[in-house]
Coordinates of N, CA, C and O in Angstrom, one line a residue:
M1 N 7.3 -2.5 15.8 CA 7.0 -1.3 15.1 C 5.6 -1.3 14.7 O 5.2 -1.4 13.5
P2 N 4.7 -1.2 15.7 CA 3.3 -1.1 15.3 C 3.0 0.2 14.5 O 3.6 1.2 14.7
L3 N 2.2 0.0 13.5 CA 1.6 1.1 12.8 C 0.2 1.2 13.3 O -0.6 0.2 13.3
V4 N -0.2 2.4 13.7 CA -1.6 2.6 14.3 C -2.4 3.6 13.4 O -1.9 4.7 13.2
R5 N -3.5 3.1 13.0 CA -4.5 4.0 12.4 C -5.5 4.4 13.5 O -6.0 3.5 14.2
I6 N -5.7 5.7 13.6 CA -6.6 6.2 14.6 C -7.8 6.9 13.8 O -7.5 7.9 13.1
D7 N -9.0 6.4 13.9 CA -10.1 7.0 13.2 C -11.1 7.6 14.2 O -11.4 6.9 15.2
V8 N -11.5 8.8 13.9 CA -12.4 9.5 14.8 C -13.4 10.3 14.0 O -13.2 10.5 12.8
V9 N -14.5 10.8 14.6 CA -15.4 11.7 14.0 C -14.9 13.1 13.9 O -14.4 13.6 14.9
E10 N -15.0 13.7 12.7 CA -14.5 15.0 12.5 C -15.2 16.0 13.4 O -16.4 15.9 13.6
G11 N -14.4 17.0 13.9 CA -15.0 18.1 14.6 C -15.3 17.9 16.1 O -15.7 18.7 16.8
R12 N -15.0 16.7 16.6 CA -15.2 16.3 18.0 C -14.1 16.7 18.9 O -14.2 16.7 20.1
R13 N -12.9 16.8 18.3 CA -11.6 17.0 19.0 C -10.8 18.1 18.4 O -10.7 18.2 17.2
S14 N -10.2 18.9 19.2 CA -9.3 19.9 18.7 C -8.0 19.3 18.3 O -7.7 18.1 18.7
P15 N -7.1 20.0 17.6 CA -5.8 19.4 17.2 C -5.0 19.0 18.5 O -4.3 18.0 18.5
E16 N -5.1 19.8 19.6 CA -4.4 19.4 20.8 C -5.0 18.1 21.4 O -4.2 17.3 21.9
E17 N -6.3 18.0 21.3 CA -6.9 16.7 21.9 C -6.5 15.5 21.0 O -6.3 14.4 21.5
L18 N -6.4 15.7 19.7 CA -6.0 14.6 18.8 C -4.6 14.2 19.1 O -4.3 13.0 19.2
R19 N -3.7 15.2 19.4 CA -2.3 14.9 19.7 C -2.3 14.2 21.1 O -1.5 13.2 21.2
L20 N -3.1 14.6 22.0 CA -3.1 13.9 23.3 C -3.6 12.5 23.2 O -3.0 11.5 23.8
L21 N -4.6 12.3 22.3 CA -5.1 10.9 22.1 C -3.9 10.1 21.5 O -3.7 9.0 21.9
A22 N -3.3 10.6 20.4 CA -2.2 9.9 19.8 C -1.0 9.6 20.8 O -0.4 8.5 20.8
D23 N -0.7 10.6 21.6 CA 0.4 10.4 22.5 C 0.1 9.3 23.6 O 0.9 8.5 24.0
T24 N -1.2 9.3 24.0 CA -1.6 8.3 25.0 C -1.6 6.9 24.4 O -1.1 6.0 25.0
V25 N -2.0 6.8 23.2 CA -1.9 5.5 22.5 C -0.5 5.0 22.4 O -0.2 3.9 22.7
Q26 N 0.4 5.9 22.1 CA 1.8 5.6 22.0 C 2.4 5.1 23.3 O 3.2 4.2 23.4
E27 N 2.0 5.8 24.4 CA 2.5 5.4 25.7 C 2.0 4.0 26.1 O 2.8 3.3 26.7
V28 N 0.8 3.7 25.8 CA 0.3 2.4 26.0 C 1.0 1.3 25.2 O 1.4 0.2 25.7
L29 N 1.3 1.6 24.0 CA 2.1 0.7 23.1 C 3.5 0.5 23.7 O 4.0 -0.7 23.7
L30 N 4.1 1.5 24.3 CA 5.4 1.3 24.9 C 5.3 0.5 26.2 O 6.1 -0.4 26.4
D31 N 4.3 0.8 27.0 CA 4.2 0.2 28.3 C 3.6 -1.2 28.3 O 4.1 -2.1 29.0
D32 N 2.7 -1.5 27.4 CA 1.9 -2.8 27.4 C 2.1 -3.6 26.2 O 1.6 -4.8 26.2
F33 N 2.7 -3.1 25.2 CA 2.7 -3.9 23.9 C 4.1 -4.1 23.3 O 4.3 -4.5 22.2
A34 N 5.1 -3.8 24.1 CA 6.5 -4.0 23.8 C 7.0 -3.2 22.5 O 7.8 -3.7 21.7
A35 N 6.4 -2.1 22.3 CA 6.8 -1.3 21.1 C 8.2 -0.7 21.5 O 8.4 -0.2 22.6
P36 N 9.1 -0.7 20.5 CA 10.4 -0.1 20.8 C 10.4 1.4 20.9 O 9.6 2.0 20.2
P37 N 11.2 2.0 21.7 CA 11.3 3.5 21.8 C 11.6 4.0 20.4 O 12.3 3.4 19.6
R38 N 11.1 5.2 20.1 CA 11.3 6.0 18.9 C 10.8 5.2 17.7 O 11.2 5.3 16.6
D39 N 9.8 4.3 17.9 CA 9.2 3.5 16.9 C 7.7 3.9 16.9 O 6.9 3.3 17.5
R40 N 7.5 5.1 16.3 CA 6.1 5.6 16.3 C 5.6 5.9 14.9 O 6.2 6.7 14.2
Y41 N 4.6 5.2 14.5 CA 3.9 5.3 13.2 C 2.4 5.4 13.5 O 1.8 4.4 13.8
Q42 N 1.9 6.6 13.3 CA 0.4 6.8 13.5 C -0.2 7.6 12.4 O 0.4 8.5 11.9
V43 N -1.4 7.2 12.0 CA -2.1 7.9 11.0 C -3.5 8.3 11.6 O -4.2 7.4 12.1
I44 N -3.8 9.6 11.7 CA -5.1 10.0 12.3 C -6.0 10.4 11.1 O -5.6 11.3 10.3
T45 N -7.2 9.9 11.1 CA -8.1 10.2 10.0 C -9.4 10.6 10.7 O -10.0 9.9 11.6
E46 N -9.9 11.8 10.3 CA -11.2 12.2 10.8 C -12.3 12.0 9.7 O -12.0 12.2 8.5
H47 N -13.4 11.5 10.1 CA -14.5 11.2 9.2 C -15.7 12.1 9.5 O -16.0 12.3 10.7
R48 N -16.4 12.5 8.5 CA -17.6 13.3 8.7 C -18.6 12.5 9.5 O -18.6 11.3 9.5
P49 N -19.4 13.3 10.3 CA -20.4 12.6 11.1 C -21.3 11.6 10.2 O -21.6 12.0 9.0
G50 N -21.5 10.5 10.7 CA -22.3 9.5 9.9 C -21.4 8.5 9.1 O -21.9 7.6 8.5
Q51 N -20.1 8.8 9.0 CA -19.2 8.0 8.1 C -18.3 7.1 8.9 O -17.5 6.4 8.3
L52 N -18.5 7.0 10.2 CA -17.8 6.1 11.0 C -18.8 5.3 11.8 O -19.5 5.8 12.7
I53 N -19.1 4.1 11.3 CA -20.2 3.3 11.7 C -19.7 2.1 12.5 O -19.0 1.3 11.9
C54 N -20.0 2.0 13.7 CA -19.6 0.8 14.5 C -20.7 0.4 15.4 O -21.1 1.1 16.4
E55 N -21.3 -0.7 15.1 CA -22.4 -1.2 15.9 C -21.8 -2.1 17.0 O -20.5 -2.1 17.1
D56 N -22.6 -2.7 17.9 CA -22.0 -3.3 19.1 C -21.9 -4.8 19.0 O -21.6 -5.4 20.0
T57 N -22.1 -5.4 17.8 CA -22.0 -6.9 17.7 C -22.9 -7.6 18.6 O -22.6 -8.7 19.0
G58 N -24.0 -7.0 19.0 CA -24.9 -7.6 19.9 C -24.5 -7.7 21.3 O -25.1 -8.4 22.1
L59 N -23.5 -6.9 21.7 CA -23.0 -6.9 23.1 C -23.7 -5.9 24.0 O -23.4 -5.8 25.2
G60 N -24.5 -5.0 23.4 CA -25.2 -4.0 24.2 C -24.3 -2.8 24.6 O -24.5 -2.2 25.6
I61 N -23.3 -2.6 23.8 CA -22.3 -1.5 24.1 C -22.9 -0.2 23.5 O -23.2 -0.1 22.3
E62 N -22.9 0.8 24.4 CA -23.4 2.1 23.9 C -22.2 2.9 23.3 O -21.1 2.9 23.8
R63 N -22.5 3.5 22.2 CA -21.5 4.3 21.4 C -22.0 5.7 21.3 O -23.2 6.0 21.3
S64 N -21.1 6.7 21.1 CA -21.4 8.1 20.9 C -20.5 8.6 19.7 O -19.7 7.8 19.2
D65 N -20.7 9.8 19.4 CA -19.9 10.4 18.3 C -18.4 10.7 18.8 O -17.6 11.1 18.0
D66 N -18.1 10.3 20.0 CA -16.7 10.4 20.5 C -15.9 9.1 20.2 O -14.8 9.0 20.6
L67 N -16.5 8.3 19.4 CA -16.0 7.0 19.0 C -14.5 7.1 18.5 O -14.2 8.0 17.8
V68 N -13.7 6.2 19.0 CA -12.3 6.1 18.5 C -12.1 4.6 18.0 O -12.4 3.7 18.8
V69 N -11.7 4.5 16.8 CA -11.4 3.1 16.2 C -9.9 3.1 16.0 O -9.3 3.9 15.2
L70 N -9.2 2.1 16.6 CA -7.8 1.9 16.5 C -7.5 0.6 15.7 O -8.1 -0.4 16.1
Q71 N -6.7 0.7 14.7 CA -6.2 -0.5 14.0 C -4.7 -0.5 14.2 O -4.0 0.4 13.8
V72 N -4.2 -1.6 14.8 CA -2.8 -1.7 15.1 C -2.2 -2.8 14.3 O -2.6 -4.0 14.4
F73 N -1.3 -2.5 13.4 CA -0.6 -3.4 12.5 C 0.7 -3.8 13.2 O 1.4 -2.9 13.6
Q74 N 0.9 -5.1 13.4 CA 2.1 -5.5 14.2 C 2.5 -6.9 13.9 O 1.8 -7.6 13.1
Q75 N 3.6 -7.3 14.5 CA 4.1 -8.7 14.3 C 4.5 -9.2 15.6 O 5.1 -8.6 16.4
G76 N 4.2 -10.5 15.9 CA 4.7 -11.2 16.9 C 4.2 -11.0 18.3 O 4.9 -11.3 19.3
R77 N 3.1 -10.4 18.5 CA 2.6 -10.2 19.9 C 1.7 -11.3 20.3 O 1.0 -11.9 19.6
S78 N 1.8 -11.7 21.6 CA 1.0 -12.8 22.2 C -0.4 -12.3 22.5 O -0.7 -11.1 22.5
D79 N -1.2 -13.3 22.7 CA -2.6 -13.0 23.1 C -2.6 -12.2 24.4 O -3.4 -11.3 24.6
E80 N -1.7 -12.6 25.3 CA -1.6 -11.8 26.6 C -1.2 -10.4 26.4 O -1.8 -9.5 27.0
Q81 N -0.3 -10.1 25.5 CA 0.1 -8.7 25.2 C -1.1 -8.0 24.5 O -1.3 -6.8 24.8
K82 N -1.9 -8.7 23.7 CA -3.0 -8.0 23.1 C -4.1 -7.7 24.1 O -4.7 -6.6 24.1
R83 N -4.3 -8.6 25.0 CA -5.3 -8.3 26.1 C -4.8 -7.1 27.0 O -5.6 -6.3 27.3
A84 N -3.5 -7.1 27.2 CA -2.9 -5.9 28.0 C -3.1 -4.7 27.2 O -3.4 -3.6 27.8
L85 N -2.9 -4.7 25.9 CA -3.1 -3.5 25.1 C -4.5 -3.0 25.1 O -4.8 -1.8 25.4
Y86 N -5.5 -3.9 25.0 CA -6.9 -3.5 25.0 C -7.3 -2.9 26.3 O -7.9 -1.8 26.4
A87 N -6.9 -3.5 27.4 CA -7.2 -3.0 28.8 C -6.5 -1.7 29.0 O -7.0 -0.7 29.6
G88 N -5.2 -1.6 28.7 CA -4.4 -0.4 28.9 C -4.9 0.8 28.1 O -5.0 1.9 28.6
L89 N -5.3 0.5 26.8 CA -5.9 1.6 26.0 C -7.2 2.1 26.6 O -7.4 3.3 26.8
C90 N -8.0 1.2 27.0 CA -9.3 1.6 27.6 C -9.1 2.4 28.9 O -9.7 3.5 29.1
R91 N -8.2 1.9 29.8 CA -8.0 2.6 31.0 C -7.3 4.0 30.8 O -7.8 5.0 31.3
R92 N -6.2 4.0 30.1 CA -5.4 5.2 29.9 C -6.2 6.3 29.1 O -6.2 7.5 29.5
L93 N -6.9 5.9 28.1 CA -7.7 6.9 27.3 C -8.8 7.4 28.1 O -9.2 8.6 28.0
G94 N -9.4 6.6 29.0 CA -10.4 7.0 29.9 C -9.9 8.1 30.9 O -10.5 9.1 31.1
E95 N -8.7 7.8 31.4 CA -8.1 8.7 32.4 C -7.7 10.0 31.8 O -7.9 11.1 32.3
V96 N -7.0 9.9 30.6 CA -6.4 11.1 30.1 C -7.3 11.9 29.2 O -7.2 13.1 29.2
T97 N -8.2 11.2 28.4 CA -9.1 11.9 27.5 C -10.5 11.8 27.8 O -11.4 12.4 27.1
A98 N -10.9 11.1 28.9 CA -12.3 10.9 29.3 C -13.1 10.1 28.3 O -14.3 10.2 28.3
L99 N -12.4 9.3 27.5 CA -13.1 8.5 26.5 C -13.9 7.4 27.2 O -13.3 6.7 28.1
A100 N -15.1 7.3 26.9 CA -16.0 6.2 27.5 C -15.5 4.9 27.0 O -15.2 4.7 25.8
P101 N -15.5 3.8 27.9 CA -15.1 2.5 27.5 C -15.8 2.0 26.2 O -15.2 1.3 25.4
G102 N -17.1 2.3 26.1 CA -17.8 1.8 24.9 C -17.5 2.5 23.6 O -17.9 2.1 22.5
D103 N -16.8 3.6 23.7 CA -16.4 4.4 22.5 C -15.0 4.1 22.0 O -14.4 4.8 21.2
L104 N -14.5 2.9 22.4 CA -13.2 2.5 21.9 C -13.3 1.1 21.2 O -13.8 0.2 21.9
V105 N -12.9 1.1 20.0 CA -12.9 -0.2 19.2 C -11.4 -0.4 18.8 O -10.8 0.5 18.2
V106 N -10.9 -1.6 19.1 CA -9.5 -1.8 18.7 C -9.4 -3.1 17.9 O -10.0 -4.1 18.3
S107 N -8.6 -3.1 16.8 CA -8.4 -4.3 16.0 C -6.8 -4.4 15.9 O -6.2 -3.4 15.5
V108 N -6.3 -5.6 16.2 CA -4.9 -5.8 16.0 C -4.7 -6.7 14.8 O -5.4 -7.8 14.7
V109 N -3.9 -6.3 13.9 CA -3.7 -7.0 12.6 C -2.2 -7.5 12.6 O -1.3 -6.7 12.7
G110 N -2.0 -8.8 12.3 CA -0.7 -9.3 12.2 C -0.1 -9.3 10.8 O -0.8 -9.3 9.8
N111 N 1.2 -9.1 10.8 CA 2.0 -9.2 9.5 C 3.4 -9.7 9.8 O 3.7 -10.1 11.0
T112 N 4.2 -9.7 8.8 CA 5.6 -10.3 9.0 C 6.6 -9.2 8.7 O 6.3 -8.1 8.2
R113 N 7.9 -9.6 9.0 CA 9.0 -8.6 8.8 C 9.1 -8.2 7.3 O 9.5 -7.2 7.0
A114 N 8.7 -9.1 6.4 CA 8.7 -8.8 5.0 C 7.7 -7.8 4.5 O 7.8 -7.3 3.4
D115 N 6.8 -7.5 5.4 CA 5.7 -6.6 5.1 C 6.0 -5.1 5.4 O 5.1 -4.3 5.3
W116 N 7.3 -4.8 5.7 CA 7.6 -3.4 6.1 C 8.8 -2.9 5.3 O 9.8 -3.5 5.1
S117 N 8.6 -1.6 4.9 CA 9.7 -0.8 4.4 C 9.6 0.5 5.1 O 8.5 1.1 5.1
F118 N 10.7 1.0 5.7 CA 10.7 2.3 6.4 C 11.2 3.4 5.6 O 11.5 4.5 6.1
G119 N 11.3 3.2 4.3 CA 11.7 4.2 3.3 C 12.9 3.8 2.5 O 13.4 2.7 2.7
L120 N 13.3 4.6 1.6 CA 14.4 4.4 0.7 C 14.2 3.3 -0.2 O 15.2 2.8 -0.8
G121 N 13.0 2.8 -0.4 CA 12.7 1.7 -1.3 C 13.4 0.4 -0.9 O 13.6 -0.5 -1.7
R122 N 13.6 0.2 0.4 CA 14.3 -1.0 1.0 C 13.4 -1.7 1.9 O 12.5 -1.2 2.5
A123 N 13.7 -3.0 2.1 CA 13.1 -3.9 3.1 C 14.1 -4.0 4.2 O 14.8 -5.0 4.2
Q124 N 14.1 -3.1 5.1 CA 15.1 -3.0 6.1 C 15.3 -4.3 7.0 O 16.4 -4.7 7.3
F125 N 14.2 -4.9 7.3 CA 14.2 -6.2 8.0 C 14.9 -7.3 7.2 O 15.7 -8.0 7.7
L126 N 14.5 -7.4 6.0 CA 15.0 -8.4 5.1 C 16.4 -8.2 4.7 O 17.2 -9.1 4.5
D127 N 16.8 -6.9 4.6 CA 18.1 -6.6 4.2 C 19.1 -6.5 5.3 O 20.3 -6.2 5.1
G128 N 18.7 -6.8 6.5 CA 19.6 -6.8 7.7 C 19.9 -5.4 8.3 O 20.7 -5.3 9.2
D129 N 19.2 -4.4 7.9 CA 19.4 -3.1 8.5 C 18.8 -3.0 9.9 O 19.2 -2.1 10.7
L130 N 17.8 -3.8 10.2 CA 17.1 -3.8 11.5 C 17.1 -5.2 12.0 O 17.1 -6.2 11.3

């Protein structure tokens, strides 16, 4: 059950383009990251120009205002699955949304089953509901 935060620069994409971006991310999670079907948790945040700052860590990567920063909270994925996610996101977002490879930053954050509640004030994993 990955939770995905999608951060973009405000005004660069229409609501339809944002939905296509989110849908494409979800498809890659299903195809390359072993996300279960109907397990979709995404938060899209738009930032005013100048408020999404991502330098290149000295790698010489060119960035534009089309920048997309993805933060994926998950549990139990292997390094191989993470590499597949990074490559799949870059490829599919480039194909579907024309996102330049340098305009994608992805961070995968690990957590445990105890770190999730899907509502009702319960810890569904700990309580045996899932």
